[in-house]
PDB file of C-alpha atoms (C1' of nucleotides) in Angstrom:
ATOM      1  CA  UNK A1311      60.204  69.964  53.161  1.00 39.00           C
ATOM      2  CA  UNK A1312      59.955  70.603  49.525  1.00 36.00           C
ATOM      3  CA  UNK A1313      56.417  71.179  48.612  1.00 40.00           C
ATOM      4  CA  UNK A1314      55.111  68.701  46.104  1.00 40.00           C
ATOM      5  CA  UNK A1315      55.197  69.998  42.585  1.00 41.00           C
ATOM      6  CA  UNK A1316      57.651  72.688  43.466  1.00 49.00           C
ATOM      7  CA  UNK A1317      60.504  70.900  41.873  1.00 53.00           C
ATOM      8  CA  UNK A1318      60.446  68.192  39.290  1.00 61.00           C
ATOM      9  CA  UNK A1319      61.192  64.666  40.344  1.00 71.00           C
ATOM     10  CA  UNK A1320      64.345  63.651  38.570  1.00 81.00           C
ATOM     11  CA  UNK A1321      65.171  60.115  37.787  1.00 85.00           C
ATOM     12  CA  UNK A1322      68.237  58.521  39.338  1.00 85.00           C
ATOM     13  CA  UNK A1323      70.266  55.409  38.839  1.00 86.00           C
ATOM     14  CA  UNK A1324      71.654  53.699  35.819  1.00 87.00           C
ATOM     15  CA  UNK A1325      70.972  55.081  32.398  1.00 90.00           C
ATOM     16  CA  UNK A1326      69.001  53.015  29.973  1.00 87.00           C
ATOM     17  CA  UNK A1327      70.120  52.671  26.350  1.00 87.00           C
ATOM     18  CA  UNK A1328      67.104  54.593  25.154  1.00 86.00           C
ATOM     19  CA  UNK A1329      67.937  57.446  27.499  1.00 88.00           C
ATOM     20  CA  UNK A1330      71.439  57.455  26.121  1.00 87.00           C
ATOM     21  CA  UNK A1331      70.077  57.691  22.628  1.00 88.00           C
ATOM     22  CA  UNK A1332      67.867  60.611  23.518  1.00 88.00           C
ATOM     23  CA  UNK A1333      70.642  62.477  25.227  1.00 88.00           C
ATOM     24  CA  UNK A1334      73.105  61.772  22.470  1.00 86.00           C
ATOM     25  CA  UNK A1335      70.716  62.916  19.797  1.00 86.00           C
ATOM     26  CA  UNK A1336      69.880  66.005  21.763  1.00 86.00           C
ATOM     27  CA  UNK A1337      73.462  67.022  22.312  1.00 86.00           C
ATOM     28  CA  UNK A1338      74.358  66.310  18.727  1.00 83.00           C
ATOM     29  CA  UNK A1339      71.658  68.632  17.504  1.00 83.00           C
ATOM     30  CA  UNK A1340      71.771  71.324  20.149  1.00 82.00           C
ATOM     31  CA  UNK A1341      75.350  71.088  21.262  1.00 81.00           C
ATOM     32  CA  UNK A1342      76.842  70.833  24.718  1.00 82.00           C
ATOM     33  CA  UNK A1343      76.049  73.205  27.508  1.00 76.00           C
ATOM     34  CA  UNK A1344      72.956  74.518  29.204  1.00 81.00           C
ATOM     35  CA  UNK A1345      72.435  71.156  30.760  1.00 85.00           C
ATOM     36  CA  UNK A1346      69.617  72.240  32.951  1.00 79.00           C
ATOM     37  CA  UNK A1347      67.579  72.845  29.830  1.00 82.00           C
ATOM     38  CA  UNK A1348      68.413  69.464  28.388  1.00 82.00           C
ATOM     39  CA  UNK A1349      66.014  67.541  30.566  1.00 73.00           C
ATOM     40  CA  UNK A1350      63.202  69.890  29.689  1.00 77.00           C
ATOM     41  CA  UNK A1351      63.864  69.987  25.989  1.00 80.00           C
ATOM     42  CA  UNK A1352      64.724  66.364  25.525  1.00 82.00           C
ATOM     43  CA  UNK A1353      62.054  64.982  27.756  1.00 81.00           C
ATOM     44  CA  UNK A1354      64.584  63.120  29.831  1.00 84.00           C
ATOM     45  CA  UNK A1355      63.612  63.012  33.461  1.00 84.00           C
ATOM     46  CA  UNK A1356      67.186  63.579  34.489  1.00 88.00           C
ATOM     47  CA  UNK A1357      68.679  66.595  36.123  1.00 87.00           C
ATOM     48  CA  UNK A1358      71.143  68.651  34.136  1.00 87.00           C
ATOM     49  CA  UNK A1359      73.978  67.522  36.252  1.00 87.00           C
ATOM     50  CA  UNK A1360      73.223  63.922  35.567  1.00 89.00           C
ATOM     51  CA  UNK A1361      72.963  64.580  31.841  1.00 89.00           C
ATOM     52  CA  UNK A1362      76.261  66.399  31.782  1.00 87.00           C
ATOM     53  CA  UNK A1363      77.974  63.607  33.642  1.00 88.00           C
ATOM     54  CA  UNK A1364      76.536  60.948  31.430  1.00 89.00           C
ATOM     55  CA  UNK A1365      77.609  62.784  28.320  1.00 89.00           C
ATOM     56  CA  UNK A1366      81.030  63.582  29.613  1.00 87.00           C
ATOM     57  CA  UNK A1367      81.854  60.172  30.988  1.00 87.00           C
ATOM     58  CA  UNK A1368      80.131  57.896  28.568  1.00 87.00           C
ATOM     59  CA  UNK A1369      78.459  59.283  25.490  1.00 87.00           C
ATOM     60  CA  UNK A1370      80.974  61.794  24.262  1.00 84.00           C
ATOM     61  CA  UNK A1371      82.742  60.812  21.057  1.00 81.00           C
ATOM     62  CA  UNK A1372      86.259  59.437  21.353  1.00 80.00           C
ATOM     63  CA  UNK A1373      85.681  58.046  24.783  1.00 84.00           C
ATOM     64  CA  UNK A1374      87.858  55.015  25.273  1.00 83.00           C
ATOM     65  CA  UNK A1375      86.342  52.040  26.980  1.00 79.00           C
ATOM     66  CA  UNK A1376      88.087  49.035  28.358  1.00 77.00           C
ATOM     67  CA  UNK A1377      91.223  48.467  30.318  1.00 79.00           C
ATOM     68  CA  UNK A1378      94.045  50.906  30.584  1.00 82.00           C
ATOM     69  CA  UNK A1379      97.138  50.251  28.573  1.00 85.00           C
ATOM     70  CA  UNK A1380     100.505  50.097  30.230  1.00 84.00           C
ATOM     71  CA  UNK A1381     101.273  53.523  28.820  1.00 83.00           C
ATOM     72  CA  UNK A1382      98.158  55.006  30.258  1.00 86.00           C
ATOM     73  CA  UNK A1383      98.798  53.398  33.584  1.00 85.00           C
ATOM     74  CA  UNK A1384     102.308  54.764  33.716  1.00 85.00           C
ATOM     75  CA  UNK A1385     101.062  58.160  32.773  1.00 85.00           C
ATOM     76  CA  UNK A1386      98.504  58.125  35.552  1.00 87.00           C
ATOM     77  CA  UNK A1387     101.097  57.143  38.069  1.00 86.00           C
ATOM     78  CA  UNK A1388     103.450  59.860  37.002  1.00 85.00           C
ATOM     79  CA  UNK A1389     100.822  62.514  36.853  1.00 85.00           C
ATOM     80  CA  UNK A1390      99.395  61.562  40.192  1.00 85.00           C
ATOM     81  CA  UNK A1391     102.803  61.854  41.687  1.00 83.00           C
ATOM     82  CA  UNK A1392     102.909  65.378  40.425  1.00 83.00           C
ATOM     83  CA  UNK A1393      99.402  66.568  40.802  1.00 83.00           C
ATOM     84  CA  UNK A1394      97.847  64.491  43.482  1.00 84.00           C
ATOM     85  CA  UNK A1395      94.149  63.876  43.094  1.00 84.00           C
ATOM     86  CA  UNK A1396      93.598  66.354  40.325  1.00 86.00           C
ATOM     87  CA  UNK A1397      91.821  63.803  38.245  1.00 88.00           C
ATOM     88  CA  UNK A1398      90.546  66.192  35.641  1.00 86.00           C
ATOM     89  CA  UNK A1399      94.031  67.455  34.983  1.00 86.00           C
ATOM     90  CA  UNK A1400      95.428  63.971  34.794  1.00 87.00           C
ATOM     91  CA  UNK A1401      92.661  62.833  32.508  1.00 87.00           C
ATOM     92  CA  UNK A1402      93.405  65.771  30.270  1.00 85.00           C
ATOM     93  CA  UNK A1403      96.706  64.153  29.425  1.00 84.00           C
ATOM     94  CA  UNK A1404      95.222  60.832  28.508  1.00 86.00           C
ATOM     95  CA  UNK A1405      93.185  61.015  25.347  1.00 85.00           C
ATOM     96  CA  UNK A1406      89.817  59.350  25.568  1.00 85.00           C
ATOM     97  CA  UNK A1407      89.855  58.951  29.307  1.00 88.00           C
ATOM     98  CA  UNK A1408      87.692  60.864  31.711  1.00 87.00           C
ATOM     99  CA  UNK A1409      88.453  62.059  35.176  1.00 86.00           C
ATOM    100  CA  UNK A1410      86.054  59.486  36.504  1.00 87.00           C
ATOM    101  CA  UNK A1411      87.884  56.776  34.608  1.00 85.00           C
ATOM    102  CA  UNK A1412      91.207  57.843  35.959  1.00 88.00           C
ATOM    103  CA  UNK A1413      89.906  58.219  39.457  1.00 88.00           C
ATOM    104  CA  UNK A1414      88.273  54.825  39.447  1.00 86.00           C
ATOM    105  CA  UNK A1415      91.314  53.216  37.963  1.00 87.00           C
ATOM    106  CA  UNK A1416      93.552  54.763  40.529  1.00 86.00           C
ATOM    107  CA  UNK A1417      91.356  53.785  43.419  1.00 84.00           C
ATOM    108  CA  UNK A1418      90.901  50.241  42.271  1.00 82.00           C
ATOM    109  CA  UNK A1419      94.109  49.299  40.519  1.00 81.00           C
ATOM    110  CA  UNK A1420      96.848  51.594  41.620  1.00 79.00           C
ATOM    111  CA  UNK A1421      96.054  52.878  45.044  1.00 68.00           C
ATOM    112  CA  UNK A1422      96.429  49.867  47.279  1.00 56.00           C
ATOM    113  CA  UNK A1423      95.437  51.838  50.279  1.00 43.00           C
ATOM    114  CA  UNK A1424      92.076  52.688  48.843  1.00 41.00           C
ATOM    115  CA  UNK A1425      91.173  55.029  51.663  1.00 40.00           C
ATOM    116  CA  UNK A1426      87.717  55.855  50.530  1.00 39.00           C
ATOM    117  CA  UNK A1427      86.674  52.278  50.463  1.00 44.00           C
ATOM    118  CA  UNK A1428      86.534  51.082  54.012  1.00 37.00           C
ATOM    119  CA  UNK A1429      86.001  47.493  53.358  1.00 36.00           C
ATOM    120  CA  UNK A1430      87.480  45.090  55.790  1.00 33.00           C
ATOM    121  CA  UNK A1431      90.752  44.366  54.115  1.00 33.00           C
ATOM    122  CA  UNK A1432      91.978  43.503  57.591  1.00 32.00           C
ATOM    123  CA  UNK A1433      95.624  44.444  57.802  1.00 36.00           C
ATOM    124  CA  UNK A1434      96.521  48.058  57.794  1.00 37.00           C
ATOM    125  CA  UNK A1435     100.161  47.441  57.177  1.00 37.00           C
ATOM    126  CA  UNK A1436      99.808  46.952  53.471  1.00 37.00           C
ATOM    127  CA  UNK A1437     103.016  45.172  52.910  1.00 39.00           C
ATOM    128  CA  UNK A1438     103.976  42.805  50.186  1.00 40.00           C
ATOM    129  CA  UNK A1439     101.540  40.293  51.565  1.00 39.00           C
ATOM    130  CA  UNK A1440      98.859  42.593  50.430  1.00 40.00           C
ATOM    131  CA  UNK A1441      99.960  42.138  46.911  1.00 39.00           C
ATOM    132  CA  UNK A1442      99.612  38.432  47.274  1.00 36.00           C
ATOM    133  CA  UNK A1443      96.117  38.807  48.499  1.00 36.00           C
ATOM    134  CA  UNK A1444      95.232  41.004  45.632  1.00 37.00           C
ATOM    135  CA  UNK A1445      96.737  38.627  43.179  1.00 35.00           C
ATOM    136  CA  UNK A1446      94.482  35.985  44.534  1.00 34.00           C
ATOM    137  CA  UNK A1447      91.482  38.125  44.126  1.00 33.00           C
ATOM    138  CA  UNK A1448      89.793  39.525  41.147  1.00 35.00           C
ATOM    139  CA  UNK A1449      92.758  41.312  39.758  1.00 32.00           C
ATOM    140  CA  UNK A1450      93.475  38.082  37.992  1.00 31.00           C
ATOM    141  CA  UNK A1451      90.662  38.794  35.681  1.00 32.00           C
ATOM    142  CA  UNK A1452      92.286  41.885  34.408  1.00 33.00           C
ATOM    143  CA  UNK A1453      94.440  41.308  31.356  1.00 31.00           C
ATOM    144  CA  UNK A1454      96.875  43.897  32.512  1.00 33.00           C
ATOM    145  CA  UNK A1455      97.199  43.055  36.121  1.00 32.00           C
ATOM    146  CA  UNK A1456     100.845  43.742  36.306  1.00 33.00           C
ATOM    147  CA  UNK A1457     101.939  46.127  38.963  1.00 34.00           C
ATOM    148  CA  UNK A1458     103.173  49.476  37.853  1.00 34.00           C
ATOM    149  CA  UNK A1459     106.744  49.303  36.838  1.00 33.00           C
ATOM    150  CA  UNK A1460     107.201  52.984  37.024  1.00 34.00           C
ATOM    151  CA  UNK A1461     107.340  54.336  40.479  1.00 35.00           C
ATOM    152  CA  UNK A1462     109.715  57.160  40.214  1.00 34.00           C
ATOM    153  CA  UNK A1463     108.847  59.311  37.333  1.00 35.00           C
ATOM    154  CA  UNK A1464     108.072  62.855  38.117  1.00 36.00           C
ATOM    155  CA  UNK A1465     108.903  65.962  36.256  1.00 39.00           C
ATOM    156  CA  UNK A1466     108.249  69.570  36.914  1.00 43.00           C
ATOM    157  CA  UNK A1467     105.876  70.649  39.571  1.00 49.00           C
ATOM    158  CA  UNK A1468     102.165  70.775  39.953  1.00 50.00           C
ATOM    159  CA  UNK A1469     102.226  74.498  39.497  1.00 50.00           C
ATOM    160  CA  UNK A1470     103.975  74.128  36.219  1.00 50.00           C
ATOM    161  CA  UNK A1471     101.504  71.689  34.892  1.00 50.00           C
ATOM    162  CA  UNK A1472      98.642  73.860  35.816  1.00 49.00           C
ATOM    163  CA  UNK A1473     100.319  77.030  34.808  1.00 46.00           C
ATOM    164  CA  UNK A1474      99.494  78.521  38.138  1.00 41.00           C
ATOM    165  CA  UNK A1475     100.075  78.144  41.785  1.00 38.00           C
ATOM    166  CA  UNK A1476      97.663  76.077  43.778  1.00 37.00           C
ATOM    167  CA  UNK A1477      95.257  78.215  45.710  1.00 36.00           C
ATOM    168  CA  UNK A1478      94.399  75.508  48.058  1.00 35.00           C
ATOM    169  CA  UNK A1479      97.094  73.185  49.171  1.00 35.00           C
ATOM    170  CA  UNK A1480      94.975  70.564  50.748  1.00 34.00           C
ATOM    171  CA  UNK A1481      92.944  70.133  47.644  1.00 33.00           C
ATOM    172  CA  UNK A1482      94.456  67.484  45.493  1.00 32.00           C
ATOM    173  CA  UNK A1483      96.516  65.978  48.208  1.00 32.00           C
ATOM    174  CA  UNK A1484     100.192  65.731  48.486  1.00 31.00           C
ATOM    175  CA  UNK A1485     102.236  66.724  45.554  1.00 33.00           C
ATOM    176  CA  UNK A1486     105.557  65.106  45.766  1.00 34.00           C
ATOM    177  CA  UNK A1487     108.299  67.336  44.628  1.00 34.00           C
ATOM    178  CA  UNK A1488     110.814  65.214  46.374  1.00 31.00           C
ATOM    179  CA  UNK A1489     111.629  63.463  43.147  1.00 34.00           C
ATOM    180  CA  UNK A1490     112.613  66.572  41.443  1.00 34.00           C
ATOM    181  CA  UNK A1491     116.044  68.058  41.453  1.00 35.00           C
ATOM    182  CA  UNK A1492     116.591  71.430  40.001  1.00 35.00           C
ATOM    183  CA  UNK A1493     119.778  72.442  38.433  1.00 35.00           C
ATOM    184  CA  UNK A1494     120.470  75.919  39.655  1.00 33.00           C
ATOM    185  CA  UNK A1495     122.576  76.803  36.682  1.00 34.00           C
ATOM    186  CA  UNK A1496     120.590  75.440  33.841  1.00 32.00           C
ATOM    187  CA  UNK A1497     117.307  76.133  35.597  1.00 33.00           C
ATOM    188  CA  UNK A1498     116.086  72.769  34.516  1.00 35.00           C
ATOM    189  CA  UNK A1499     114.537  70.034  36.530  1.00 34.00           C
ATOM    190  CA  UNK A1500     115.991  66.583  36.704  1.00 33.00           C
ATOM    191  CA  UNK A1501     114.603  63.355  37.860  1.00 32.00           C
ATOM    192  CA  UNK A1502     116.225  62.103  40.978  1.00 34.00           C
ATOM    193  CA  UNK A1503     115.439  58.444  40.553  1.00 33.00           C
ATOM    194  CA  UNK A1504     114.518  57.997  37.006  1.00 32.00           C
ATOM    195  CA  UNK A1505     113.322  54.909  35.385  1.00 34.00           C
ATOM    196  CA  UNK A1506     113.864  54.718  31.725  1.00 33.00           C
ATOM    197  CA  UNK A1507     111.221  52.984  29.775  1.00 34.00           C
ATOM    198  CA  UNK A1508     111.555  52.058  26.199  1.00 33.00           C
ATOM    199  CA  UNK A1509     108.422  53.693  25.106  1.00 36.00           C
ATOM    200  CA  UNK A1510     108.071  56.481  22.654  1.00 35.00           C
ATOM    201  CA  UNK A1511     104.549  57.376  23.477  1.00 34.00           C
ATOM    202  CA  UNK A1512     105.267  58.428  26.976  1.00 35.00           C
ATOM    203  CA  UNK A1513     107.391  61.198  28.235  1.00 35.00           C
ATOM    204  CA  UNK A1514     109.753  59.578  30.602  1.00 34.00           C
ATOM    205  CA  UNK A1515     112.881  61.442  31.249  1.00 35.00           C
ATOM    206  CA  UNK A1516     116.404  60.299  31.339  1.00 30.00           C
ATOM    207  CA  UNK A1517     118.535  60.980  34.283  1.00 32.00           C
ATOM    208  CA  UNK A1518     120.768  63.467  32.617  1.00 32.00           C
ATOM    209  CA  UNK A1519     118.245  65.195  30.490  1.00 32.00           C
ATOM    210  CA  UNK A1520     116.423  68.333  31.388  1.00 33.00           C
ATOM    211  CA  UNK A1521     112.786  67.456  31.559  1.00 37.00           C
ATOM    212  CA  UNK A1522     111.618  70.342  29.435  1.00 35.00           C
ATOM    213  CA  UNK A1523     113.212  68.762  26.455  1.00 34.00           C
ATOM    214  CA  UNK A1524     111.133  65.702  26.876  1.00 36.00           C
ATOM    215  CA  UNK A1525     107.914  67.009  28.175  1.00 43.00           C
ATOM    216  CA  UNK A1526     105.066  66.767  25.772  1.00 43.00           C
ATOM    217  CA  UNK A1527     104.225  69.785  23.778  1.00 39.00           C
ATOM    218  CA  UNK A1528     101.023  70.518  25.567  1.00 43.00           C
ATOM    219  CA  UNK A1529     102.740  70.606  28.890  1.00 46.00           C
ATOM    220  CA  UNK A1530     105.415  72.741  27.373  1.00 42.00           C
ATOM    221  CA  UNK A1531     102.825  75.152  26.201  1.00 41.00           C
ATOM    222  CA  UNK A1532     101.292  75.292  29.616  1.00 45.00           C
ATOM    223  CA  UNK A1533     104.604  75.772  31.289  1.00 45.00           C
ATOM    224  CA  UNK A1534     105.499  78.757  29.242  1.00 41.00           C
ATOM    225  CA  UNK A1535     103.393  81.106  31.251  1.00 40.00           C
ATOM    226  CA  UNK A1536     105.090  79.886  34.326  1.00 39.00           C
ATOM    227  CA  UNK A1537     108.585  79.705  32.994  1.00 36.00           C
ATOM    228  CA  UNK A1538     109.093  83.410  33.008  1.00 34.00           C
ATOM    229  CA  UNK A1539     108.194  83.507  36.625  1.00 36.00           C
ATOM    230  CA  UNK A1540     111.512  82.448  38.019  1.00 33.00           C
TER     231      UNK A1540
ATOM    232  C1'  DA B 771      74.849  24.670  43.261  1.00 95.11           C
ATOM    233  C1'  DA B 772      74.482  28.090  46.600  1.00 95.11           C
ATOM    234  C1'  DC B 773      76.350  31.588  49.282  1.00 95.11           C
ATOM    235  C1'  DG B 774      79.253  35.300  50.873  1.00 95.11           C
ATOM    236  C1'  DG B 775      82.860  38.530  50.014  1.00 95.11           C
ATOM    237  C1'  DT B 776      85.093  41.724  47.042  1.00 95.11           C
ATOM    238  C1'  DA B 777      86.585  44.416  42.881  1.00 95.11           C
ATOM    239  C1'  DG B 778      85.270  47.489  39.541  1.00 95.11           C
ATOM    240  C1'  DC B 779      82.392  50.650  37.355  1.00 95.11           C
ATOM    241  C1'  DA B 780      78.734  54.053  37.083  1.00 95.11           C
ATOM    242  C1'  DA B 781      76.439  57.562  39.114  1.00 95.11           C
ATOM    243  C1'  DC B 782      75.307  60.792  42.855  1.00 95.11           C
ATOM    244  C1'  DC B 783      76.432  64.438  46.174  1.00 95.11           C
ATOM    245  C1'  DG B 784      78.455  68.458  48.022  1.00 95.11           C
ATOM    246  C1'  DC B 785      81.296  72.242  47.487  1.00 95.11           C
ATOM    247  C1'  DG B 786      84.060  75.690  45.106  1.00 95.11           C
ATOM    248  C1'  DT B 787      84.458  78.532  41.039  1.00 95.11           C
ATOM    249  C1'  DT B 788      82.854  81.156  37.200  1.00 95.11           C
ATOM    250  C1'  DA B 789      79.661  83.719  34.411  1.00 95.11           C
ATOM    251  C1'  DG B 790      75.660  86.365  33.877  1.00 95.11           C
ATOM    252  C1'  DT B 791      72.383  89.797  35.562  1.00 95.11           C
TER     253       DT B 791
ATOM    254  C1'  DA C1127      79.085  95.085  44.329  1.00 95.11           C
ATOM    255  C1'  DA C1128      75.894  91.587  45.329  1.00 95.11           C
ATOM    256  C1'  DC C1129      73.230  87.857  44.079  1.00 95.11           C
ATOM    257  C1'  DT C1130      72.021  83.722  41.490  1.00 95.11           C
ATOM    258  C1'  DA C1131      72.461  80.007  38.326  1.00 95.11           C
ATOM    259  C1'  DA C1132      75.319  76.971  35.934  1.00 95.11           C
ATOM    260  C1'  DC C1133      79.357  74.457  35.623  1.00 95.11           C
ATOM    261  C1'  DG C1134      83.258  71.590  37.062  1.00 95.11           C
ATOM    262  C1'  DC C1135      85.695  68.774  40.190  1.00 95.11           C
ATOM    263  C1'  DG C1136      86.775  65.406  43.748  1.00 95.11           C
ATOM    264  C1'  DG C1137      84.918  62.316  47.138  1.00 95.11           C
ATOM    265  C1'  DT C1138      81.722  58.845  48.123  1.00 95.11           C
ATOM    266  C1'  DT C1139      78.280  55.356  47.536  1.00 95.11           C
ATOM    267  C1'  DG C1140      75.323  51.827  45.154  1.00 95.11           C
ATOM    268  C1'  DC C1141      75.004  48.110  42.197  1.00 95.11           C
ATOM    269  C1'  DT C1142      76.510  44.182  39.658  1.00 95.11           C
ATOM    270  C1'  DA C1143      79.507  40.575  38.207  1.00 95.11           C
ATOM    271  C1'  DC C1144      82.848  37.547  39.480  1.00 95.11           C
ATOM    272  C1'  DC C1145      85.560  34.455  42.417  1.00 95.11           C
ATOM    273  C1'  DG C1146      86.510  31.321  46.119  1.00 95.11           C
ATOM    274  C1'  DT C1147      84.695  28.320  49.535  1.00 95.11           C
TER     275       DT C1147
END
DNA sequence: AACGGTAGCAACCGCGTTAGT
DNA sequence: AACTAACGCGGTTGCTACCGT
């Protein structure tokens, strides 16, 4: 029962190129932040939230468009194993990719179960036949339609990656620590079922190597605060 | 060629957290 | 300390393009 005129009518739906230009120009001159003021100052009839999202997911510099590389895909898989649905955290490890990107990619390419999308995919068993079906479908269009080859890479724990303990367990879903073995003496984690990929850009861990030695520097940095904890 | 079904992306919504007053 | 506004995140939905029949 909002009285007319009480609150401005914000535009919804897809952004037009000219709106993008306005927003981009505005942010470039005024900087990020204070999104609620952006619509007023810029003349865009979009709510601040919408502006922020558009900037963050699309207009920001260094945003990567296009399909995920095999490296990125592997990274997503590994990180999801660790962190669950913490898309922002996962995206933070993949330069140029946004949480929305990662989330969408996971839901469409990697997560066969696709729980949020209740389309009639018929069988709930999701066996190998499912893969056949998918192969028949649009996945063929994708240049990188190969299934993930990495299904067992997990290092550290979600707490380590975040540098804190999760306040809310249910948020972010299941974090599988089952992959991780910890050496009581060396106090290092080991992968239980590692898969070694010949790829320098990623941080896969060899069976006999303590993961900290291989973890990327950013993660290392983040872990430091936690490392003294135990 | 037309139609229906589906995948994929973009954007919205609701809620929790944080910062400012 | 309490309240409010802004921000950030994850879940969900809408729309469009594409594919198979």
